[in-house]
Amino acid sequence: MAQHAYQTGSSPFTSSDSPKLRLSQLSDQLSPMASTHFDADVVPQAPEDPLFGLMAAYRNDTFDKKVDLGIGAYRDNNAKPWVLPVVKKAEEVLRNDPDFNHEYLPIAGLANFTSASQKLVLGADSPAIKEKRVTTVQTISGTGAVHLGALFLSKFYPGRSVYFSDPTWVNHHQIFTNVHIKIATYPYFSAKTKGLDFEGMLDTIGKAAEGSIVLLHSCAHNPTGVDPTQEQWKEISKVMKEKKLFPFFDSAYQGFASGDLNKDAWAIRYFIEQGFELCIAQSYSKNLGLYGERAGCFHFVTGASSDAESTISRIASQLAILQRSEISNPPAYGARVASAVLNDEALFAQWEEDLRTMSGRIIEMRDVLRSKLDEMGTPGTWNHITDQIGMFSYTGLTEKQVLKIREAAHVYMTKNGRISMAGLNTNNIDYFAKAVDKVVRET
Ligand code: KET
């Protein structure tokens, strides 16, 4: 609590005040609590963030065979964070740049980065880019992009609900709640098939009020690892078009799902081809391994029309105001690294190779895990481990089993049974498979 600054020099009260009043005014000046109306009792203790809490618990565990399958961050085969070789090269370029400095970036971010990011997600020859129907703001990674988008929509697209997949990345709920947008959900994961509940999804989306916002994971759905097929995306788009729904794509894993940047952006590009007006939250945390550098973008794409350019200019001006009041301007370093990669042919090619290394290792771990469980005859079916895609697998383990496996085997995963596949490697996968086998049989 800030101390009251007692004014010296000019008297805060006049000599005509009664002695009693003067005394009470004096005590107001001296006591730090007296003049504040803030009641600390209204602030309840909030629960710890489950994911970051899990990370801390893992760090504090001294067991030598402990396994971290919590947060979605890539690990190499030695369970260590991996600085992508291409990022090391890009950092070298930055270090040797005589013009490198620590000036503020513009409000909308580093222009070379935002324009290359548009091309990355929309495709280099996207008509939306050519027709100047896109505006982009560099954000505090994907989280900041989701937030800026939610804030913008709460202000300029009021009264609409947002529809999330059930389940979705937990933070979506908090971010949209913070800006007072009403939340609804559409079925997504079928516990029975451990795949997509496509009918349930279409049915609910088809009944949403016209103009509702629908949050879609463009690829590598978090937490389930279940993506619609291209045919299914086409049907989703059809229903959304009929109902005039507004797509909000969260793109946190481009290049991570299949190892192919274009393939993983297919759904977004298809929706744009279909004429949708939409927005995209783009993250470079996972695909460039820039987690702590907070590099990302928010893109708004308007539909083709004769005044699209002026519409986009008005939207850009409002996003700039929101950005200025929230973060003033975005962090520079990660964007500079990403920009060096995105704007250089040789570095870009190296990046594609690094993406194949990461996605390839994850796919291999899926194969090994599934065959180990099949070999042991672990009760249940395990084909979903290899059917699912991207960073996570939704194992189907119950909360009880998750807690048991943490206690008995020091394996850390989120309570919903999600595992970050990158936490598995040739040294711990046998240990993990046996721990799963045991917990499934016993719990
Ligand atoms: N969207 C999705 C779908 C997502 O999984 C994450 C991160 C983000 C956005 C935000 O990432 P950023 O680093 O702000 O660009 N997910 C992992 C980390 C986290 O929860 O913050 C995770 O689910 O483990």
PDB file of N, CA, C and O in Angstrom, residues 358-410:
ATOM      1  N   MET A 358      11.144 -31.822 -36.133  1.00  0.00           N
ATOM      2  CA  MET A 358      10.273 -31.824 -34.945  1.00  0.00           C
ATOM      3  C   MET A 358       9.035 -32.693 -35.166  1.00  0.00           C
ATOM      4  O   MET A 358       8.736 -33.560 -34.351  1.00  0.00           O
ATOM      5  N   SER A 359       8.342 -32.448 -36.279  1.00  0.00           N
ATOM      6  CA  SER A 359       7.098 -33.208 -36.481  1.00  0.00           C
ATOM      7  C   SER A 359       7.426 -34.682 -36.709  1.00  0.00           C
ATOM      8  O   SER A 359       6.681 -35.557 -36.263  1.00  0.00           O
ATOM      9  N   GLY A 360       8.551 -34.950 -37.363  1.00  0.00           N
ATOM     10  CA  GLY A 360       8.948 -36.341 -37.631  1.00  0.00           C
ATOM     11  C   GLY A 360       9.214 -37.094 -36.333  1.00  0.00           C
ATOM     12  O   GLY A 360       8.792 -38.241 -36.177  1.00  0.00           O
ATOM     13  N   ARG A 361       9.913 -36.455 -35.405  1.00  0.00           N
ATOM     14  CA  ARG A 361      10.212 -37.124 -34.141  1.00  0.00           C
ATOM     15  C   ARG A 361       8.918 -37.400 -33.360  1.00  0.00           C
ATOM     16  O   ARG A 361       8.763 -38.456 -32.748  1.00  0.00           O
ATOM     17  N   ILE A 362       8.003 -36.446 -33.415  1.00  0.00           N
ATOM     18  CA  ILE A 362       6.729 -36.634 -32.711  1.00  0.00           C
ATOM     19  C   ILE A 362       5.929 -37.788 -33.322  1.00  0.00           C
ATOM     20  O   ILE A 362       5.391 -38.647 -32.617  1.00  0.00           O
ATOM     21  N   ILE A 363       5.883 -37.829 -34.648  1.00  0.00           N
ATOM     22  CA  ILE A 363       5.145 -38.898 -35.324  1.00  0.00           C
ATOM     23  C   ILE A 363       5.769 -40.265 -34.990  1.00  0.00           C
ATOM     24  O   ILE A 363       5.079 -41.241 -34.718  1.00  0.00           O
ATOM     25  N   GLU A 364       7.101 -40.295 -34.928  1.00  0.00           N
ATOM     26  CA  GLU A 364       7.785 -41.543 -34.579  1.00  0.00           C
ATOM     27  C   GLU A 364       7.411 -41.985 -33.159  1.00  0.00           C
ATOM     28  O   GLU A 364       7.143 -43.165 -32.910  1.00  0.00           O
ATOM     29  N   MET A 365       7.363 -41.026 -32.247  1.00  0.00           N
ATOM     30  CA  MET A 365       7.001 -41.366 -30.858  1.00  0.00           C
ATOM     31  C   MET A 365       5.568 -41.891 -30.775  1.00  0.00           C
ATOM     32  O   MET A 365       5.272 -42.789 -29.989  1.00  0.00           O
ATOM     33  N   ARG A 366       4.687 -41.351 -31.614  1.00  0.00           N
ATOM     34  CA  ARG A 366       3.314 -41.867 -31.655  1.00  0.00           C
ATOM     35  C   ARG A 366       3.320 -43.354 -32.056  1.00  0.00           C
ATOM     36  O   ARG A 366       2.655 -44.174 -31.432  1.00  0.00           O
ATOM     37  N   ASP A 367       4.095 -43.663 -33.115  1.00  0.00           N
ATOM     38  CA  ASP A 367       4.163 -45.049 -33.593  1.00  0.00           C
ATOM     39  C   ASP A 367       4.696 -45.970 -32.509  1.00  0.00           C
ATOM     40  O   ASP A 367       4.138 -47.040 -32.249  1.00  0.00           O
ATOM     41  N   VAL A 368       5.786 -45.551 -31.871  1.00  0.00           N
ATOM     42  CA  VAL A 368       6.423 -46.411 -30.875  1.00  0.00           C
ATOM     43  C   VAL A 368       5.485 -46.624 -29.685  1.00  0.00           C
ATOM     44  O   VAL A 368       5.300 -47.750 -29.222  1.00  0.00           O
ATOM     45  N   LEU A 369       4.859 -45.540 -29.224  1.00  0.00           N
ATOM     46  CA  LEU A 369       3.971 -45.660 -28.064  1.00  0.00           C
ATOM     47  C   LEU A 369       2.816 -46.603 -28.370  1.00  0.00           C
ATOM     48  O   LEU A 369       2.497 -47.502 -27.589  1.00  0.00           O
ATOM     49  N   ARG A 370       2.221 -46.401 -29.530  1.00  0.00           N
ATOM     50  CA  ARG A 370       1.080 -47.256 -29.875  1.00  0.00           C
ATOM     51  C   ARG A 370       1.505 -48.720 -29.939  1.00  0.00           C
ATOM     52  O   ARG A 370       0.834 -49.600 -29.391  1.00  0.00           O
ATOM     53  N   SER A 371       2.637 -49.004 -30.602  1.00  0.00           N
ATOM     54  CA  SER A 371       2.982 -50.418 -30.723  1.00  0.00           C
ATOM     55  C   SER A 371       3.370 -51.020 -29.382  1.00  0.00           C
ATOM     56  O   SER A 371       3.091 -52.188 -29.133  1.00  0.00           O
ATOM     57  N   LYS A 372       3.951 -50.233 -28.505  1.00  0.00           N
ATOM     58  CA  LYS A 372       4.279 -50.785 -27.171  1.00  0.00           C
ATOM     59  C   LYS A 372       3.003 -51.146 -26.404  1.00  0.00           C
ATOM     60  O   LYS A 372       2.928 -52.206 -25.784  1.00  0.00           O
ATOM     61  N   LEU A 373       1.999 -50.258 -26.473  1.00  0.00           N
ATOM     62  CA  LEU A 373       0.748 -50.533 -25.758  1.00  0.00           C
ATOM     63  C   LEU A 373       0.031 -51.740 -26.380  1.00  0.00           C
ATOM     64  O   LEU A 373      -0.499 -52.600 -25.671  1.00  0.00           O
ATOM     65  N   ASP A 374       0.060 -51.799 -27.717  1.00  0.00           N
ATOM     66  CA  ASP A 374      -0.558 -52.946 -28.396  1.00  0.00           C
ATOM     67  C   ASP A 374       0.153 -54.246 -28.008  1.00  0.00           C
ATOM     68  O   ASP A 374      -0.484 -55.252 -27.709  1.00  0.00           O
ATOM     69  N   GLU A 375       1.487 -54.205 -28.004  1.00  0.00           N
ATOM     70  CA  GLU A 375       2.272 -55.404 -27.661  1.00  0.00           C
ATOM     71  C   GLU A 375       1.967 -55.909 -26.260  1.00  0.00           C
ATOM     72  O   GLU A 375       1.882 -57.109 -26.030  1.00  0.00           O
ATOM     73  N   MET A 376       1.828 -54.964 -25.325  1.00  0.00           N
ATOM     74  CA  MET A 376       1.554 -55.371 -23.936  1.00  0.00           C
ATOM     75  C   MET A 376       0.102 -55.780 -23.746  1.00  0.00           C
ATOM     76  O   MET A 376      -0.271 -56.254 -22.683  1.00  0.00           O
ATOM     77  N   GLY A 377      -0.714 -55.545 -24.769  1.00  0.00           N
ATOM     78  CA  GLY A 377      -2.142 -55.853 -24.639  1.00  0.00           C
ATOM     79  C   GLY A 377      -2.808 -54.967 -23.600  1.00  0.00           C
ATOM     80  O   GLY A 377      -3.746 -55.394 -22.902  1.00  0.00           O
ATOM     81  N   THR A 378      -2.341 -53.739 -23.478  1.00  0.00           N
ATOM     82  CA  THR A 378      -2.945 -52.799 -22.520  1.00  0.00           C
ATOM     83  C   THR A 378      -4.440 -52.670 -22.824  1.00  0.00           C
ATOM     84  O   THR A 378      -4.812 -52.425 -23.986  1.00  0.00           O
ATOM     85  N   PRO A 379      -5.297 -52.881 -21.804  1.00  0.00           N
ATOM     86  CA  PRO A 379      -6.744 -52.831 -22.057  1.00  0.00           C
ATOM     87  C   PRO A 379      -7.166 -51.542 -22.773  1.00  0.00           C
ATOM     88  O   PRO A 379      -6.662 -50.461 -22.455  1.00  0.00           O
ATOM     89  N   GLY A 380      -8.085 -51.665 -23.718  1.00  0.00           N
ATOM     90  CA  GLY A 380      -8.577 -50.508 -24.482  1.00  0.00           C
ATOM     91  C   GLY A 380      -7.987 -50.499 -25.889  1.00  0.00           C
ATOM     92  O   GLY A 380      -7.204 -51.381 -26.249  1.00  0.00           O
ATOM     93  N   THR A 381      -8.399 -49.523 -26.671  1.00  0.00           N
ATOM     94  CA  THR A 381      -7.844 -49.394 -28.028  1.00  0.00           C
ATOM     95  C   THR A 381      -6.909 -48.180 -28.048  1.00  0.00           C
ATOM     96  O   THR A 381      -7.141 -47.194 -27.349  1.00  0.00           O
ATOM     97  N   TRP A 382      -5.854 -48.259 -28.860  1.00  0.00           N
ATOM     98  CA  TRP A 382      -4.831 -47.209 -28.830  1.00  0.00           C
ATOM     99  C   TRP A 382      -4.544 -46.618 -30.202  1.00  0.00           C
ATOM    100  O   TRP A 382      -3.570 -45.875 -30.375  1.00  0.00           O
ATOM    101  N   ASN A 383      -5.423 -46.935 -31.167  1.00  0.00           N
ATOM    102  CA  ASN A 383      -5.199 -46.394 -32.521  1.00  0.00           C
ATOM    103  C   ASN A 383      -5.249 -44.863 -32.543  1.00  0.00           C
ATOM    104  O   ASN A 383      -4.622 -44.229 -33.392  1.00  0.00           O
ATOM    105  N   HIS A 384      -5.973 -44.261 -31.571  1.00  0.00           N
ATOM    106  CA  HIS A 384      -6.066 -42.790 -31.565  1.00  0.00           C
ATOM    107  C   HIS A 384      -4.693 -42.137 -31.377  1.00  0.00           C
ATOM    108  O   HIS A 384      -4.485 -41.009 -31.797  1.00  0.00           O
ATOM    109  N   ILE A 385      -3.767 -42.855 -30.740  1.00  0.00           N
ATOM    110  CA  ILE A 385      -2.429 -42.263 -30.530  1.00  0.00           C
ATOM    111  C   ILE A 385      -1.793 -41.915 -31.878  1.00  0.00           C
ATOM    112  O   ILE A 385      -1.170 -40.859 -32.032  1.00  0.00           O
ATOM    113  N   THR A 386      -1.965 -42.807 -32.848  1.00  0.00           N
ATOM    114  CA  THR A 386      -1.382 -42.526 -34.169  1.00  0.00           C
ATOM    115  C   THR A 386      -2.360 -41.787 -35.091  1.00  0.00           C
ATOM    116  O   THR A 386      -1.933 -41.159 -36.048  1.00  0.00           O
ATOM    117  N   ASP A 387      -3.641 -41.847 -34.808  1.00  0.00           N
ATOM    118  CA  ASP A 387      -4.599 -41.097 -35.645  1.00  0.00           C
ATOM    119  C   ASP A 387      -4.531 -39.604 -35.346  1.00  0.00           C
ATOM    120  O   ASP A 387      -4.723 -38.774 -36.235  1.00  0.00           O
ATOM    121  N   GLN A 388      -4.275 -39.275 -34.089  1.00  0.00           N
ATOM    122  CA  GLN A 388      -4.237 -37.852 -33.711  1.00  0.00           C
ATOM    123  C   GLN A 388      -2.966 -37.200 -34.248  1.00  0.00           C
ATOM    124  O   GLN A 388      -2.011 -37.888 -34.604  1.00  0.00           O
ATOM    125  N   ILE A 389      -2.992 -35.872 -34.300  1.00  0.00           N
ATOM    126  CA  ILE A 389      -1.933 -35.165 -35.012  1.00  0.00           C
ATOM    127  C   ILE A 389      -1.426 -33.979 -34.173  1.00  0.00           C
ATOM    128  O   ILE A 389      -2.139 -33.487 -33.302  1.00  0.00           O
ATOM    129  N   GLY A 390      -0.190 -33.575 -34.438  1.00  0.00           N
ATOM    130  CA  GLY A 390       0.323 -32.358 -33.797  1.00  0.00           C
ATOM    131  C   GLY A 390       1.033 -32.636 -32.491  1.00  0.00           C
ATOM    132  O   GLY A 390       1.529 -33.734 -32.258  1.00  0.00           O
ATOM    133  N   MET A 391       1.055 -31.633 -31.652  1.00  0.00           N
ATOM    134  CA  MET A 391       1.872 -31.689 -30.453  1.00  0.00           C
ATOM    135  C   MET A 391       1.301 -32.598 -29.363  1.00  0.00           C
ATOM    136  O   MET A 391       2.027 -33.112 -28.539  1.00  0.00           O
ATOM    137  N   PHE A 392      -0.031 -32.776 -29.371  1.00  0.00           N
ATOM    138  CA  PHE A 392      -0.658 -33.446 -28.230  1.00  0.00           C
ATOM    139  C   PHE A 392      -1.336 -34.742 -28.608  1.00  0.00           C
ATOM    140  O   PHE A 392      -1.763 -34.939 -29.745  1.00  0.00           O
ATOM    141  N   SER A 393      -1.459 -35.596 -27.606  1.00  0.00           N
ATOM    142  CA  SER A 393      -2.344 -36.724 -27.741  1.00  0.00           C
ATOM    143  C   SER A 393      -3.285 -36.703 -26.549  1.00  0.00           C
ATOM    144  O   SER A 393      -2.878 -36.418 -25.425  1.00  0.00           O
ATOM    145  N   TYR A 394      -4.526 -36.972 -26.859  1.00  0.00           N
ATOM    146  CA  TYR A 394      -5.560 -37.017 -25.838  1.00  0.00           C
ATOM    147  C   TYR A 394      -5.730 -38.490 -25.531  1.00  0.00           C
ATOM    148  O   TYR A 394      -6.428 -39.200 -26.250  1.00  0.00           O
ATOM    149  N   THR A 395      -5.069 -38.942 -24.485  1.00  0.00           N
ATOM    150  CA  THR A 395      -4.902 -40.384 -24.306  1.00  0.00           C
ATOM    151  C   THR A 395      -6.184 -41.121 -23.945  1.00  0.00           C
ATOM    152  O   THR A 395      -6.291 -42.316 -24.177  1.00  0.00           O
ATOM    153  N   GLY A 396      -7.113 -40.410 -23.313  1.00  0.00           N
ATOM    154  CA  GLY A 396      -8.303 -41.109 -22.812  1.00  0.00           C
ATOM    155  C   GLY A 396      -8.111 -41.545 -21.371  1.00  0.00           C
ATOM    156  O   GLY A 396      -9.019 -42.109 -20.761  1.00  0.00           O
ATOM    157  N   LEU A 397      -6.933 -41.288 -20.782  1.00  0.00           N
ATOM    158  CA  LEU A 397      -6.743 -41.597 -19.361  1.00  0.00           C
ATOM    159  C   LEU A 397      -7.657 -40.675 -18.542  1.00  0.00           C
ATOM    160  O   LEU A 397      -7.818 -39.505 -18.866  1.00  0.00           O
ATOM    161  N   THR A 398      -8.241 -41.241 -17.492  1.00  0.00           N
ATOM    162  CA  THR A 398      -9.154 -40.447 -16.660  1.00  0.00           C
ATOM    163  C   THR A 398      -8.338 -39.597 -15.680  1.00  0.00           C
ATOM    164  O   THR A 398      -7.151 -39.847 -15.466  1.00  0.00           O
ATOM    165  N   GLU A 399      -9.023 -38.642 -15.052  1.00  0.00           N
ATOM    166  CA  GLU A 399      -8.330 -37.778 -14.091  1.00  0.00           C
ATOM    167  C   GLU A 399      -7.724 -38.607 -12.954  1.00  0.00           C
ATOM    168  O   GLU A 399      -6.601 -38.349 -12.515  1.00  0.00           O
ATOM    169  N   LYS A 400      -8.452 -39.621 -12.549  1.00  0.00           N
ATOM    170  CA  LYS A 400      -7.967 -40.494 -11.478  1.00  0.00           C
ATOM    171  C   LYS A 400      -6.668 -41.185 -11.893  1.00  0.00           C
ATOM    172  O   LYS A 400      -5.703 -41.273 -11.133  1.00  0.00           O
ATOM    173  N   GLN A 401      -6.675 -41.658 -13.137  1.00  0.00           N
ATOM    174  CA  GLN A 401      -5.476 -42.341 -13.643  1.00  0.00           C
ATOM    175  C   GLN A 401      -4.305 -41.363 -13.788  1.00  0.00           C
ATOM    176  O   GLN A 401      -3.160 -41.700 -13.514  1.00  0.00           O
ATOM    177  N   VAL A 402      -4.622 -40.138 -14.216  1.00  0.00           N
ATOM    178  CA  VAL A 402      -3.579 -39.116 -14.372  1.00  0.00           C
ATOM    179  C   VAL A 402      -2.913 -38.829 -13.021  1.00  0.00           C
ATOM    180  O   VAL A 402      -1.683 -38.737 -12.916  1.00  0.00           O
ATOM    181  N   LEU A 403      -3.749 -38.701 -11.975  1.00  0.00           N
ATOM    182  CA  LEU A 403      -3.193 -38.408 -10.652  1.00  0.00           C
ATOM    183  C   LEU A 403      -2.385 -39.581 -10.124  1.00  0.00           C
ATOM    184  O   LEU A 403      -1.336 -39.416  -9.509  1.00  0.00           O
ATOM    185  N   LYS A 404      -2.865 -40.767 -10.431  1.00  0.00           N
ATOM    186  CA  LYS A 404      -2.185 -41.984  -9.967  1.00  0.00           C
ATOM    187  C   LYS A 404      -0.811 -42.132 -10.643  1.00  0.00           C
ATOM    188  O   LYS A 404       0.190 -42.452 -10.007  1.00  0.00           O
ATOM    189  N   ILE A 405      -0.782 -41.874 -11.937  1.00  0.00           N
ATOM    190  CA  ILE A 405       0.467 -42.061 -12.685  1.00  0.00           C
ATOM    191  C   ILE A 405       1.497 -40.996 -12.257  1.00  0.00           C
ATOM    192  O   ILE A 405       2.703 -41.237 -12.260  1.00  0.00           O
ATOM    193  N   ARG A 406       0.998 -39.861 -11.824  1.00  0.00           N
ATOM    194  CA  ARG A 406       1.915 -38.820 -11.333  1.00  0.00           C
ATOM    195  C   ARG A 406       2.509 -39.253  -9.996  1.00  0.00           C
ATOM    196  O   ARG A 406       3.706 -39.163  -9.766  1.00  0.00           O
ATOM    197  N   GLU A 407       1.636 -39.782  -9.148  1.00  0.00           N
ATOM    198  CA  GLU A 407       2.079 -40.177  -7.815  1.00  0.00           C
ATOM    199  C   GLU A 407       2.986 -41.414  -7.880  1.00  0.00           C
ATOM    200  O   GLU A 407       4.051 -41.451  -7.265  1.00  0.00           O
ATOM    201  N   ALA A 408       2.595 -42.372  -8.693  1.00  0.00           N
ATOM    202  CA  ALA A 408       3.319 -43.645  -8.671  1.00  0.00           C
ATOM    203  C   ALA A 408       4.545 -43.643  -9.579  1.00  0.00           C
ATOM    204  O   ALA A 408       5.561 -44.250  -9.253  1.00  0.00           O
ATOM    205  N   ALA A 409       4.453 -42.949 -10.723  1.00  0.00           N
ATOM    206  CA  ALA A 409       5.544 -43.061 -11.698  1.00  0.00           C
ATOM    207  C   ALA A 409       6.221 -41.726 -11.989  1.00  0.00           C
ATOM    208  O   ALA A 409       7.150 -41.670 -12.788  1.00  0.00           O
ATOM    209  N   HIS A 410       5.749 -40.661 -11.362  1.00  0.00           N
ATOM    210  CA  HIS A 410       6.342 -39.323 -11.581  1.00  0.00           C
ATOM    211  C   HIS A 410       6.213 -38.885 -13.038  1.00  0.00           C
ATOM    212  O   HIS A 410       7.105 -38.274 -13.600  1.00  0.00           O
TER     213      HIS A 410
END
